[in-house]
Short mmCIF file of C-alpha atoms in Angstrom, two decimals:
data_model
loop_
_atom_site.label_atom_id
_atom_site.label_comp_id
_atom_site.label_asym_id
_atom_site.label_seq_id
_atom_site.Cartn_x
_atom_site.Cartn_y
_atom_site.Cartn_z
CA MET A 5 -34.45 -66.73 -70.58
CA ALA A 6 -36.60 -66.60 -67.44
CA SER A 7 -40.27 -65.83 -67.95
CA ILE A 8 -41.55 -62.33 -67.27
CA PRO A 9 -42.36 -62.08 -63.56
CA THR A 10 -45.58 -60.56 -62.30
CA PRO A 11 -45.03 -57.51 -60.09
CA GLY A 12 -43.92 -58.44 -56.62
CA VAL A 13 -43.27 -62.07 -57.47
CA ILE A 14 -39.91 -63.06 -58.81
CA SER A 15 -39.17 -66.73 -59.22
CA PRO A 16 -35.48 -67.56 -59.07
CA PRO A 17 -34.07 -69.68 -61.87
CA LEU A 18 -33.73 -73.43 -61.41
CA GLY A 19 -31.04 -74.70 -59.12
CA PHE A 20 -31.07 -71.63 -56.93
CA ARG A 21 -30.83 -71.91 -53.21
CA SER A 22 -33.70 -69.99 -51.72
CA VAL A 23 -31.82 -68.67 -48.69
CA ALA A 24 -28.62 -67.11 -49.96
CA LEU A 25 -29.11 -65.26 -53.22
CA PHE A 26 -25.51 -64.85 -54.14
CA PRO A 27 -23.47 -67.68 -52.66
CA MET A 28 -20.10 -66.29 -51.75
CA ALA A 29 -18.07 -69.22 -53.01
CA VAL A 30 -19.39 -71.11 -55.98
CA VAL A 31 -17.74 -74.49 -55.73
CA ARG A 32 -16.78 -75.81 -59.16
CA THR A 33 -14.78 -78.90 -59.95
CA HIS A 34 -11.72 -78.66 -57.71
CA GLU A 35 -10.54 -76.02 -55.31
CA LYS A 36 -6.91 -75.81 -54.31
CA LYS A 37 -5.47 -73.55 -51.68
CA LYS A 38 -2.34 -71.61 -52.47
CA GLY A 39 -0.86 -69.10 -50.10
CA GLY A 40 -4.06 -68.91 -48.10
CA LEU A 41 -6.13 -68.00 -51.14
CA SER A 42 -8.67 -70.40 -52.48
CA VAL A 43 -8.26 -70.82 -56.22
CA LYS A 44 -10.20 -72.79 -58.77
CA ALA A 45 -8.33 -75.34 -60.83
CA MET A 46 -8.76 -75.02 -64.58
CA ALA A 47 -11.40 -77.03 -66.34
CA VAL A 48 -9.77 -79.83 -68.32
CA ALA A 49 -8.94 -79.19 -71.97
CA LYS A 50 -10.65 -81.49 -74.43
CA PHE A 51 -8.69 -80.72 -77.59
CA LYS A 52 -4.97 -80.75 -78.19
CA GLY A 53 -5.07 -77.15 -79.44
CA THR A 54 -6.48 -75.86 -76.17
CA GLN A 55 -4.01 -77.84 -74.13
CA ARG A 56 -1.21 -76.40 -76.24
CA ARG A 57 -2.42 -72.83 -75.72
CA GLU A 58 -2.79 -73.37 -72.01
CA LYS A 59 0.73 -74.72 -71.72
CA GLN A 60 2.15 -71.98 -73.93
CA LEU A 61 0.58 -69.20 -71.90
CA THR A 62 1.60 -70.72 -68.57
CA GLU A 63 5.22 -70.98 -69.72
CA MET A 64 5.16 -67.47 -71.22
CA ILE A 65 3.94 -65.93 -67.98
CA GLU A 66 6.76 -67.51 -66.02
CA LYS A 67 9.35 -66.63 -68.64
CA LYS A 68 8.22 -63.05 -69.11
CA VAL A 69 8.08 -62.33 -65.37
CA THR A 70 11.70 -63.46 -65.09
CA GLU A 71 12.65 -61.35 -68.13
CA ALA A 72 10.90 -58.28 -66.75
CA LYS A 73 12.66 -58.56 -63.41
CA GLU A 74 16.03 -58.78 -65.19
CA VAL A 75 15.37 -55.91 -67.58
CA CYS A 76 14.10 -53.63 -64.84
CA GLU A 77 17.04 -54.22 -62.55
CA GLY A 78 19.08 -51.71 -64.51
CA ASP A 79 16.52 -48.93 -64.93
CA ALA A 80 12.99 -49.38 -63.66
CA THR A 81 11.79 -46.35 -65.64
CA SER A 82 13.21 -47.40 -68.99
CA ASP A 83 11.02 -48.16 -72.01
CA GLU A 84 12.33 -51.73 -72.03
CA CYS A 85 11.19 -52.25 -68.45
CA ARG A 86 7.70 -50.90 -69.16
CA VAL A 87 7.33 -53.01 -72.29
CA ALA A 88 8.49 -56.11 -70.41
CA TRP A 89 5.83 -55.73 -67.71
CA ASP A 90 3.21 -54.88 -70.34
CA GLU A 91 3.96 -58.23 -71.98
CA VAL A 92 3.49 -59.94 -68.61
CA GLU A 93 0.10 -58.24 -68.31
CA GLU A 94 -0.89 -59.25 -71.83
CA VAL A 95 -0.14 -62.95 -71.37
CA SER A 96 -1.60 -63.01 -67.84
CA GLN A 97 -4.86 -61.58 -69.18
CA ALA A 98 -4.83 -64.02 -72.11
CA LYS A 99 -4.44 -66.93 -69.71
CA ALA A 100 -7.26 -65.66 -67.53
CA ASP A 101 -9.49 -65.25 -70.59
CA LEU A 102 -8.76 -68.81 -71.67
CA ARG A 103 -9.43 -70.09 -68.18
CA LEU A 104 -12.79 -68.33 -68.14
CA LYS A 105 -13.80 -69.63 -71.56
CA MET A 106 -12.85 -73.16 -70.54
CA GLN A 107 -15.25 -73.13 -67.62
CA LYS A 108 -18.15 -73.38 -70.06
CA GLN A 109 -16.67 -75.67 -72.72
CA ASP A 110 -13.47 -76.14 -74.69
CA PRO A 111 -13.08 -72.91 -76.73
CA LEU A 112 -12.17 -74.96 -79.80
CA GLU A 113 -15.51 -76.81 -79.68
CA SER A 114 -17.18 -75.04 -82.61
CA PHE A 115 -13.95 -74.78 -84.64
CA CYS A 116 -13.34 -78.51 -84.20
CA GLU A 117 -16.88 -79.38 -85.19
CA GLU A 118 -16.08 -77.95 -88.62
CA ASN A 119 -12.43 -79.03 -88.79
CA PRO A 120 -12.18 -82.32 -86.91
CA GLU A 121 -9.22 -83.56 -88.93
CA THR A 122 -6.76 -80.83 -87.90
CA ASP A 123 -4.00 -81.42 -85.40
CA GLU A 124 -5.54 -78.80 -83.12
CA CYS A 125 -8.63 -80.91 -82.81
CA ARG A 126 -7.13 -84.19 -81.79
CA ILE A 127 -8.70 -85.27 -78.55
CA TYR A 128 -6.20 -84.55 -75.83
CA GLU A 129 -5.29 -87.49 -73.68
CA ASP A 130 -3.07 -87.07 -70.65
CA MET B 10 -18.09 -53.32 -103.63
CA ALA B 11 -21.50 -51.68 -103.70
CA ILE B 12 -22.93 -54.83 -105.23
CA CYS B 13 -21.68 -56.99 -102.39
CA THR B 14 -22.95 -54.44 -99.90
CA SER B 15 -26.47 -54.64 -101.16
CA LEU B 16 -26.57 -58.38 -100.67
CA TYR B 17 -25.83 -58.10 -96.98
CA SER B 18 -28.37 -55.53 -95.97
CA THR B 19 -32.07 -55.98 -96.39
CA CYS B 20 -32.83 -55.94 -100.06
CA SER B 21 -35.77 -56.53 -102.24
CA ILE B 22 -35.49 -57.36 -105.88
CA SER B 23 -38.12 -55.81 -108.06
CA THR B 24 -38.64 -54.92 -111.63
CA PRO B 25 -37.90 -51.24 -112.14
CA SER B 26 -40.69 -49.07 -110.86
CA LYS B 27 -40.84 -45.85 -108.94
CA THR B 28 -39.40 -46.09 -105.49
CA HIS B 29 -41.67 -45.29 -102.58
CA LEU B 30 -39.08 -43.91 -100.25
CA GLY B 31 -37.06 -41.89 -102.66
CA PHE B 32 -34.31 -41.01 -100.24
CA HIS B 33 -31.03 -42.52 -99.17
CA GLN B 34 -31.18 -45.59 -101.38
CA LYS B 35 -28.61 -47.47 -103.29
CA GLN B 36 -29.88 -48.86 -106.56
CA VAL B 37 -28.04 -51.48 -108.52
CA VAL B 38 -29.04 -52.70 -111.93
CA PHE B 39 -27.81 -56.08 -113.12
CA TYR B 40 -27.38 -57.26 -116.61
CA SER B 41 -25.80 -60.57 -117.35
CA SER B 42 -25.28 -62.87 -120.31
CA GLY B 43 -27.54 -65.45 -118.73
CA VAL B 44 -24.72 -67.85 -117.81
CA LYS B 45 -25.59 -69.50 -114.53
CA LYS B 46 -23.12 -68.78 -111.77
CA THR B 47 -22.68 -71.08 -108.80
CA SER B 48 -23.13 -69.21 -105.60
CA LYS B 49 -20.30 -69.26 -103.06
CA LYS B 50 -20.91 -70.82 -99.65
CA GLY B 51 -22.51 -68.20 -97.48
CA GLY B 52 -22.06 -65.56 -100.12
CA GLY B 53 -24.69 -63.88 -102.24
CA GLY B 54 -26.09 -65.93 -105.07
CA GLY B 55 -28.78 -65.13 -107.50
CA CYS B 56 -26.97 -62.30 -109.21
CA GLY B 57 -26.89 -63.98 -112.56
CA SER B 58 -29.98 -63.54 -114.65
CA SER B 59 -30.73 -62.59 -118.16
CA ARG B 60 -33.28 -59.94 -117.29
CA PRO B 61 -32.46 -56.62 -115.69
CA TYR B 62 -33.34 -56.47 -112.01
CA VAL B 63 -33.12 -53.53 -109.69
CA ILE B 64 -31.93 -54.28 -106.19
CA THR B 65 -33.03 -51.62 -103.78
CA CYS B 66 -31.44 -51.37 -100.38
CA THR B 67 -32.58 -49.00 -97.70
CA ALA B 68 -29.66 -47.58 -95.81
CA SER B 69 -31.84 -46.77 -92.81
CA ASP B 70 -32.11 -50.49 -92.05
CA SER B 71 -28.39 -50.96 -92.17
CA GLN B 72 -27.37 -48.01 -90.00
CA THR B 73 -25.62 -49.52 -87.07
CA VAL B 74 -25.65 -48.05 -83.56
CA VAL B 75 -22.10 -47.83 -82.24
CA ILE B 76 -21.19 -48.06 -78.57
CA GLY B 77 -17.69 -47.48 -77.21
CA LEU B 78 -16.43 -49.13 -74.04
CA ALA B 79 -13.08 -48.22 -72.54
CA ALA B 80 -11.75 -50.91 -70.24
CA ASP B 81 -8.34 -52.22 -69.25
CA SER B 82 -9.55 -55.74 -68.65
CA GLY B 83 -8.94 -57.48 -71.93
CA CYS B 84 -11.55 -57.93 -74.59
CA GLY B 85 -14.80 -59.56 -75.26
CA LYS B 86 -15.01 -61.70 -72.20
CA SER B 87 -15.68 -58.76 -69.94
CA THR B 88 -18.67 -59.12 -67.69
CA PHE B 89 -20.08 -55.84 -68.94
CA MET B 90 -20.26 -57.21 -72.49
CA ARG B 91 -21.98 -60.36 -71.36
CA ARG B 92 -24.57 -58.37 -69.42
CA LEU B 93 -25.11 -55.99 -72.32
CA THR B 94 -25.64 -58.71 -74.91
CA SER B 95 -27.97 -60.48 -72.48
CA VAL B 96 -30.16 -57.36 -72.20
CA PHE B 97 -30.62 -57.46 -75.95
CA GLY B 98 -31.30 -61.16 -75.82
CA GLY B 99 -29.04 -64.08 -76.56
CA ALA B 100 -25.47 -64.83 -75.67
CA ALA B 101 -22.50 -63.49 -77.54
CA GLU B 102 -20.26 -66.20 -78.94
CA PRO B 103 -17.02 -66.16 -80.92
CA PRO B 104 -17.61 -66.36 -84.70
CA ARG B 105 -18.16 -69.98 -85.69
CA GLY B 106 -15.66 -71.72 -87.89
CA GLY B 107 -13.23 -68.84 -88.20
CA ASN B 108 -9.93 -68.18 -86.48
CA PRO B 109 -10.22 -69.82 -83.05
CA ASP B 110 -8.15 -67.01 -81.55
CA SER B 111 -10.57 -64.33 -82.75
CA ASN B 112 -11.44 -61.72 -80.13
CA THR B 113 -14.80 -60.93 -81.70
CA LEU B 114 -18.13 -61.86 -80.12
CA ILE B 115 -21.37 -62.11 -82.05
CA SER B 116 -24.97 -62.44 -80.90
CA ASP B 117 -28.26 -61.96 -82.78
CA THR B 118 -28.22 -58.22 -82.42
CA THR B 119 -24.76 -57.30 -81.25
CA THR B 120 -21.19 -57.63 -82.44
CA VAL B 121 -18.37 -56.84 -80.05
CA ILE B 122 -15.05 -55.89 -81.57
CA CYS B 123 -11.83 -55.86 -79.57
CA LEU B 124 -9.77 -52.80 -80.38
CA ASP B 125 -6.53 -54.74 -79.88
CA ASP B 126 -7.27 -55.95 -83.42
CA TYR B 127 -6.15 -52.49 -84.58
CA HIS B 128 -2.66 -52.85 -83.20
CA SER B 129 -0.26 -51.61 -85.85
CA LEU B 130 2.63 -53.28 -84.07
CA ASP B 131 2.61 -56.88 -82.93
CA ARG B 132 4.34 -58.01 -79.76
CA THR B 133 7.76 -58.18 -81.40
CA GLY B 134 7.25 -54.84 -83.12
CA ARG B 135 6.31 -53.17 -79.85
CA LYS B 136 9.36 -54.62 -78.14
CA GLU B 137 11.59 -53.29 -80.92
CA LYS B 138 10.09 -49.82 -80.80
CA GLY B 139 9.96 -49.79 -77.00
CA VAL B 140 6.21 -49.04 -76.80
CA THR B 141 3.53 -50.70 -74.73
CA ALA B 142 0.10 -51.69 -76.10
CA LEU B 143 -1.27 -48.63 -74.28
CA ASP B 144 0.76 -46.29 -76.46
CA PRO B 145 -1.16 -44.77 -79.40
CA ARG B 146 1.89 -45.44 -81.57
CA ALA B 147 1.11 -49.15 -81.34
CA ASN B 148 -2.36 -48.66 -82.82
CA ASN B 149 -3.71 -47.86 -86.26
CA PHE B 150 -6.38 -45.23 -85.67
CA ASP B 151 -6.83 -44.50 -89.36
CA LEU B 152 -7.91 -48.09 -89.97
CA MET B 153 -10.04 -48.12 -86.82
CA TYR B 154 -11.86 -45.01 -88.02
CA GLU B 155 -12.31 -46.24 -91.60
CA GLN B 156 -13.69 -49.60 -90.55
CA VAL B 157 -16.00 -48.40 -87.78
CA LYS B 158 -17.33 -45.77 -90.20
CA ALA B 159 -17.88 -48.40 -92.89
CA ILE B 160 -19.72 -50.75 -90.53
CA LYS B 161 -21.85 -47.87 -89.30
CA GLU B 162 -22.83 -47.17 -92.91
CA GLY B 163 -23.75 -50.79 -93.52
CA ILE B 164 -20.60 -51.93 -95.32
CA PRO B 165 -18.92 -55.17 -94.17
CA VAL B 166 -15.19 -54.99 -93.49
CA GLU B 167 -12.26 -57.36 -93.34
CA LYS B 168 -10.95 -56.61 -89.91
CA PRO B 169 -7.47 -57.72 -88.76
CA ILE B 170 -7.15 -60.13 -85.85
CA TYR B 171 -4.58 -59.61 -83.10
CA ASN B 172 -3.75 -63.00 -81.64
CA HIS B 173 -3.12 -62.64 -77.91
CA VAL B 174 -1.56 -66.09 -77.64
CA SER B 175 1.02 -65.77 -80.41
CA GLY B 176 1.33 -61.98 -80.18
CA LEU B 177 0.99 -61.76 -83.97
CA LEU B 178 -1.45 -60.13 -86.37
CA ASP B 179 -3.47 -62.90 -88.03
CA PRO B 180 -5.31 -62.76 -91.39
CA PRO B 181 -8.49 -60.67 -91.24
CA GLU B 182 -12.03 -61.85 -90.54
CA LEU B 183 -15.19 -60.56 -92.15
CA ILE B 184 -17.38 -58.38 -89.97
CA LYS B 185 -20.93 -57.85 -91.21
CA PRO B 186 -22.76 -54.77 -89.94
CA PRO B 187 -24.88 -55.71 -86.92
CA LYS B 188 -27.72 -53.74 -85.35
CA ILE B 189 -25.40 -52.78 -82.50
CA LEU B 190 -21.65 -52.59 -82.73
CA VAL B 191 -19.65 -52.39 -79.53
CA ILE B 192 -16.02 -51.40 -79.77
CA GLU B 193 -14.23 -52.40 -76.62
CA GLY B 194 -10.65 -51.83 -75.56
CA LEU B 195 -8.07 -49.36 -74.44
CA HIS B 196 -8.67 -46.55 -76.96
CA PRO B 197 -12.29 -46.29 -78.14
CA MET B 198 -12.41 -42.56 -77.42
CA TYR B 199 -8.81 -41.61 -78.07
CA ASP B 200 -9.18 -40.56 -81.70
CA SER B 201 -11.66 -37.72 -82.21
CA ARG B 202 -12.94 -39.11 -85.53
CA VAL B 203 -13.80 -42.43 -83.90
CA ARG B 204 -15.33 -40.58 -80.95
CA ASP B 205 -17.69 -38.78 -83.29
CA LEU B 206 -18.97 -42.10 -84.61
CA LEU B 207 -20.01 -43.31 -81.17
CA ASP B 208 -23.70 -43.09 -80.28
CA PHE B 209 -22.86 -43.76 -76.64
CA SER B 210 -19.64 -44.23 -74.72
CA ILE B 211 -18.74 -45.77 -71.38
CA TYR B 212 -15.52 -45.69 -69.38
CA LEU B 213 -14.83 -48.30 -66.71
CA ASP B 214 -12.67 -46.56 -64.14
CA ILE B 215 -11.13 -49.04 -61.69
CA SER B 216 -9.20 -47.51 -58.80
CA ASN B 217 -5.66 -48.70 -58.15
CA GLU B 218 -6.50 -50.52 -54.94
CA VAL B 219 -9.33 -52.45 -56.56
CA LYS B 220 -7.26 -53.15 -59.67
CA PHE B 221 -4.52 -54.60 -57.47
CA ALA B 222 -6.98 -56.80 -55.55
CA TRP B 223 -8.55 -58.08 -58.79
CA LYS B 224 -5.21 -58.82 -60.40
CA ILE B 225 -4.12 -60.74 -57.33
CA GLN B 226 -7.22 -62.90 -57.65
CA ARG B 227 -6.53 -63.31 -61.35
CA ASP B 228 -2.80 -64.09 -61.23
CA MET B 229 -1.82 -65.53 -57.86
CA ALA B 230 -2.35 -69.11 -59.02
CA GLU B 231 0.11 -68.70 -61.88
CA ARG B 232 3.64 -70.03 -61.62
CA GLY B 233 6.00 -67.11 -61.81
CA HIS B 234 3.66 -64.58 -60.29
CA SER B 235 3.90 -63.17 -56.80
CA LEU B 236 2.47 -60.13 -55.04
CA GLU B 237 5.59 -58.23 -56.05
CA SER B 238 5.39 -59.12 -59.73
CA ILE B 239 1.70 -58.22 -59.87
CA LYS B 240 2.42 -54.91 -58.21
CA ALA B 241 5.41 -54.23 -60.47
CA SER B 242 3.34 -54.88 -63.58
CA ILE B 243 0.65 -52.40 -62.51
CA GLU B 244 3.25 -49.76 -61.58
CA ALA B 245 5.19 -50.13 -64.82
CA ARG B 246 2.06 -49.65 -66.94
CA LYS B 247 0.80 -46.73 -64.91
CA PRO B 248 2.64 -43.88 -66.72
CA ASP B 249 1.28 -44.91 -70.12
CA PHE B 250 -2.13 -45.62 -68.63
CA ASP B 251 -2.31 -42.15 -67.07
CA ALA B 252 -1.06 -40.47 -70.21
CA TYR B 253 -3.15 -42.20 -72.86
CA ILE B 254 -6.06 -44.16 -71.39
CA ASP B 255 -7.26 -42.25 -68.34
CA PRO B 256 -7.88 -38.91 -70.14
CA GLN B 257 -10.59 -40.60 -72.24
CA LYS B 258 -12.98 -40.57 -69.31
CA GLN B 259 -13.76 -36.90 -69.85
CA TYR B 260 -15.40 -37.84 -73.15
CA ALA B 261 -17.53 -40.69 -71.84
CA ASP B 262 -21.32 -40.33 -71.56
CA ALA B 263 -21.21 -42.66 -68.55
CA VAL B 264 -18.33 -43.52 -66.25
CA ILE B 265 -18.51 -46.48 -63.89
CA GLU B 266 -16.02 -45.79 -61.13
CA VAL B 267 -15.06 -48.72 -58.88
CA LEU B 268 -13.52 -47.87 -55.52
CA PRO B 269 -12.87 -49.65 -52.23
CA THR B 270 -15.74 -49.59 -49.77
CA GLN B 271 -16.08 -46.89 -47.13
CA LEU B 272 -18.28 -49.12 -45.01
CA ILE B 273 -15.46 -51.25 -43.62
CA PRO B 274 -12.57 -49.21 -42.19
CA GLY B 275 -9.20 -50.46 -43.40
CA ASP B 276 -10.64 -52.98 -45.83
CA ASN B 277 -8.20 -53.78 -48.61
CA GLU B 278 -9.53 -57.08 -49.88
CA GLY B 279 -11.54 -55.43 -52.61
CA LYS B 280 -14.51 -57.67 -52.03
CA VAL B 281 -16.98 -55.02 -50.88
CA LEU B 282 -17.04 -52.21 -53.38
CA ARG B 283 -18.19 -48.64 -53.69
CA VAL B 284 -19.37 -48.04 -57.22
CA ARG B 285 -20.25 -44.67 -58.74
CA LEU B 286 -22.26 -44.24 -61.92
CA ILE B 287 -21.34 -40.83 -63.31
CA MET B 288 -23.81 -39.80 -66.01
CA LYS B 289 -23.34 -36.84 -68.29
CA GLU B 290 -26.26 -34.42 -68.44
CA GLY B 291 -27.58 -33.17 -71.74
CA VAL B 292 -26.71 -36.24 -73.78
CA GLU B 293 -29.25 -36.77 -76.53
CA LEU B 294 -31.57 -39.74 -75.94
CA PHE B 295 -29.98 -40.52 -72.56
CA SER B 296 -31.84 -39.63 -69.37
CA PRO B 297 -29.72 -40.23 -66.25
CA VAL B 298 -30.96 -42.62 -63.57
CA TYR B 299 -32.03 -40.92 -60.36
CA LEU B 300 -33.13 -41.61 -56.82
CA PHE B 301 -36.38 -40.13 -55.49
CA ASP B 302 -36.05 -36.54 -56.70
CA GLU B 303 -34.17 -35.66 -59.86
CA GLY B 304 -31.48 -33.03 -59.43
CA SER B 305 -31.53 -33.09 -55.65
CA THR B 306 -28.97 -34.65 -53.32
CA ILE B 307 -29.96 -37.85 -51.56
CA SER B 308 -28.25 -40.05 -49.02
CA TRP B 309 -30.12 -43.33 -48.60
CA ILE B 310 -29.63 -46.39 -46.45
CA PRO B 311 -32.35 -48.84 -47.52
CA CYS B 312 -31.70 -51.21 -44.60
CA GLY B 313 -33.89 -50.55 -41.58
CA ARG B 314 -37.36 -51.47 -40.48
CA LYS B 315 -38.72 -52.66 -43.80
CA LEU B 316 -35.53 -54.30 -45.04
CA THR B 317 -32.98 -56.21 -42.97
CA CYS B 318 -29.49 -56.38 -44.41
CA SER B 319 -26.46 -58.26 -43.20
CA TYR B 320 -23.08 -56.64 -42.57
CA PRO B 321 -21.80 -54.32 -44.03
CA GLY B 322 -25.14 -53.28 -45.46
CA ILE B 323 -25.93 -50.98 -48.37
CA LYS B 324 -25.59 -47.23 -48.73
CA PHE B 325 -26.73 -45.10 -51.65
CA PHE B 326 -25.94 -41.58 -52.68
CA TYR B 327 -27.36 -39.51 -55.52
CA GLY B 328 -26.61 -35.95 -56.52
CA PRO B 329 -25.53 -33.47 -59.16
CA ASP B 330 -21.84 -32.76 -59.68
CA ALA B 331 -19.30 -31.42 -62.12
CA TYR B 332 -16.91 -33.77 -63.90
CA PHE B 333 -14.15 -32.38 -66.14
CA GLY B 334 -16.19 -29.27 -66.71
CA HIS B 335 -19.44 -31.10 -67.55
CA GLU B 336 -22.60 -31.27 -65.51
CA VAL B 337 -23.21 -34.80 -64.34
CA SER B 338 -25.50 -36.78 -62.09
CA VAL B 339 -23.87 -39.31 -59.83
CA LEU B 340 -25.54 -42.40 -58.45
CA GLU B 341 -23.44 -44.29 -55.97
CA MET B 342 -23.81 -47.64 -54.22
CA ASP B 343 -21.56 -48.90 -51.46
CA GLY B 344 -22.00 -52.41 -50.05
CA GLN B 345 -23.46 -55.71 -51.10
CA PHE B 346 -26.76 -57.37 -51.86
CA ASP B 347 -27.15 -60.80 -50.40
CA ARG B 348 -30.85 -61.37 -50.78
CA LEU B 349 -33.33 -61.14 -53.58
CA ASP B 350 -35.64 -58.81 -51.69
CA GLU B 351 -32.84 -56.28 -51.15
CA LEU B 352 -32.29 -56.08 -54.86
CA ILE B 353 -35.94 -55.70 -55.81
CA TYR B 354 -36.43 -53.16 -53.02
CA VAL B 355 -33.58 -51.01 -54.35
CA GLU B 356 -34.80 -51.36 -57.93
CA SER B 357 -38.27 -50.19 -56.99
CA HIS B 358 -36.86 -46.93 -55.65
CA LEU B 359 -34.75 -46.03 -58.70
CA SER B 360 -36.17 -43.92 -61.52
CA ASN B 361 -35.35 -43.60 -65.20
CA ILE B 362 -33.90 -47.09 -65.33
CA SER B 363 -35.54 -47.81 -68.70
CA THR B 364 -36.91 -51.20 -67.71
CA LYS B 365 -39.76 -52.69 -69.74
CA PHE B 366 -41.37 -54.27 -66.70
CA TYR B 367 -41.11 -54.08 -62.94
CA GLY B 368 -38.25 -56.24 -61.70
CA GLU B 369 -36.34 -56.37 -64.97
CA VAL B 370 -33.07 -55.25 -63.39
CA THR B 371 -33.43 -57.88 -60.67
CA GLN B 372 -34.26 -60.53 -63.21
CA GLN B 373 -31.18 -59.69 -65.28
CA MET B 374 -28.97 -59.75 -62.20
CA LEU B 375 -30.43 -63.10 -61.13
CA LYS B 376 -29.91 -64.55 -64.57
CA HIS B 377 -26.21 -63.92 -64.26
CA SER B 378 -25.71 -64.39 -60.55
CA ASP B 379 -22.49 -66.29 -61.26
CA PHE B 380 -20.92 -63.26 -62.98
CA PRO B 381 -18.53 -61.21 -60.89
CA GLY B 382 -20.16 -58.15 -59.38
CA SER B 383 -23.59 -59.68 -59.22
CA ASN B 384 -23.99 -58.72 -55.60
CA ASN B 385 -22.78 -55.14 -55.77
CA GLY B 386 -22.88 -51.86 -57.67
CA THR B 387 -20.75 -53.09 -60.58
CA GLY B 388 -23.37 -55.63 -61.64
CA LEU B 389 -26.24 -53.28 -60.83
CA PHE B 390 -24.88 -50.33 -62.78
CA GLN B 391 -23.63 -52.41 -65.69
CA THR B 392 -27.12 -53.89 -66.00
CA ILE B 393 -28.75 -50.46 -65.79
CA VAL B 394 -26.37 -49.02 -68.39
CA GLY B 395 -27.24 -51.99 -70.59
CA LEU B 396 -30.93 -51.09 -70.31
CA LYS B 397 -30.18 -47.43 -71.05
CA ILE B 398 -28.30 -48.48 -74.18
CA ARG B 399 -31.26 -50.60 -75.26
CA ASP B 400 -33.50 -47.58 -74.72
CA LEU B 401 -31.12 -45.39 -76.72
CA TYR B 402 -31.02 -47.93 -79.53
CA GLU B 403 -34.80 -48.16 -79.71
CA GLN B 404 -35.16 -44.39 -79.78
CA ILE B 405 -32.65 -44.14 -82.61
CA VAL B 406 -34.39 -46.85 -84.62
CA ASP B 407 -37.81 -45.28 -84.04
CA SER B 408 -36.63 -41.85 -85.11
CA ARG B 409 -35.03 -43.21 -88.27
CA ALA B 410 -38.14 -45.16 -89.21
CA LYS B 411 -40.41 -42.16 -88.84
CA THR B 412 -38.36 -39.56 -90.64
CA PRO B 413 -35.98 -40.98 -93.22
CA VAL B 414 -35.17 -37.48 -94.44
CA GLU B 415 -34.07 -36.37 -91.00
CA ALA B 416 -32.17 -39.61 -90.56
CA ALA B 417 -30.40 -39.05 -93.84
CA LYS B 418 -29.34 -35.61 -92.74
CA ALA B 419 -28.16 -36.82 -89.28
#
């Protein structure tokens, strides 16, 4: 935690650029462009369990979007249609949460420290 | 159960003598045959003894302050939570060694519970019944109430875990009563019994345009998603959202409303934001933030001779209003900070921000400059609300320490 500043003098934390306070684009590992939007590639998974979750969520999003489109073709106001898109939202949010956690470190890091022998914790190699 | 309880809260073991507090205490007397018991890992040991001991636990120490946060942005990872736990010191992490898919976050002082854990129906169950996660029928409010009440009273609970990856309900995890409990999710204020347990409540109200822009940023990189699918998902959830989630905002002590900016005509990128902090008047222990003159109406553009801002600048508004029949004070910020001195300048003109030293808001914002919203009203107001909650917490703790009788009656 930064030390308490004296009134009128605030020292920015280490690594801060003195000119721009809030850099508009924080460049992390890789940046890809898709459809004109700049997106950040996911940090690499360290453990097999994280890689599995990542893959599962990616596939689920694709699958559930297709399902939702099919289900809603008949009646866009039906319960089935609403539930289908709610599932899309749930998995999309779960993927985004995982992506965010992975920016710091593999989310299984502390679990694997205590359970290194499980399948989840095998070091993932591409 | 009472025995296990006493081992979690602050306890002192003494030989029986008259108690000095006399109120609101649980007393447990142990007698055992003298056989030595091995203590469980992490559990309470030292219960076995051949002499009688009285364990005295003061409930006032274990009374947890409960905060409710209504948000449609998933659980636990939300920026608001990270800012809030930072105000109290430390970072909130998932519980070590437990279920890796747990939604819970724990720091030294704060535990954040995701209300999705109280789903009564898992993903398959909801599909069968034809209900979304937003529907109250998918949630167990009885259990939510029982467990939040128990934690508030200092009793640990075994709380279910809803696994967002598998869509299943996993075996429960133990939640020990923290100093501050935050319940975050879609329905913290839906059930009136749960509402009554909250010491403070916040509703994050994101407008449709901003929600759309944020979800595009979130999902566009995913295979399968397109602008149309993102839009369709928001539209399909809207009826349930309007029926069950949105009405909760009338109960909130503070609403943070996020709207598109008015400074850039026709802007629909959702990058520059207009954020309104709507604060209920007359809430015990909560004094609304104000600008210059409390209760008056102020329009303020800080950029000018003393402060140079880049486009589109910053605009503030403050004034009294009515919100769902309540009197409120509204503090509004439109625009962006892009320099340190803008932020400290603005901070120095706000009152009732409950900082402990000059520049605390700025320091907190700087500390988390990589969080979304760090350059606009979302970060500013989330930080300020965090400080108000700290202030509220300290007032509650002080009042309980001084008058245990009053606290017992409360």
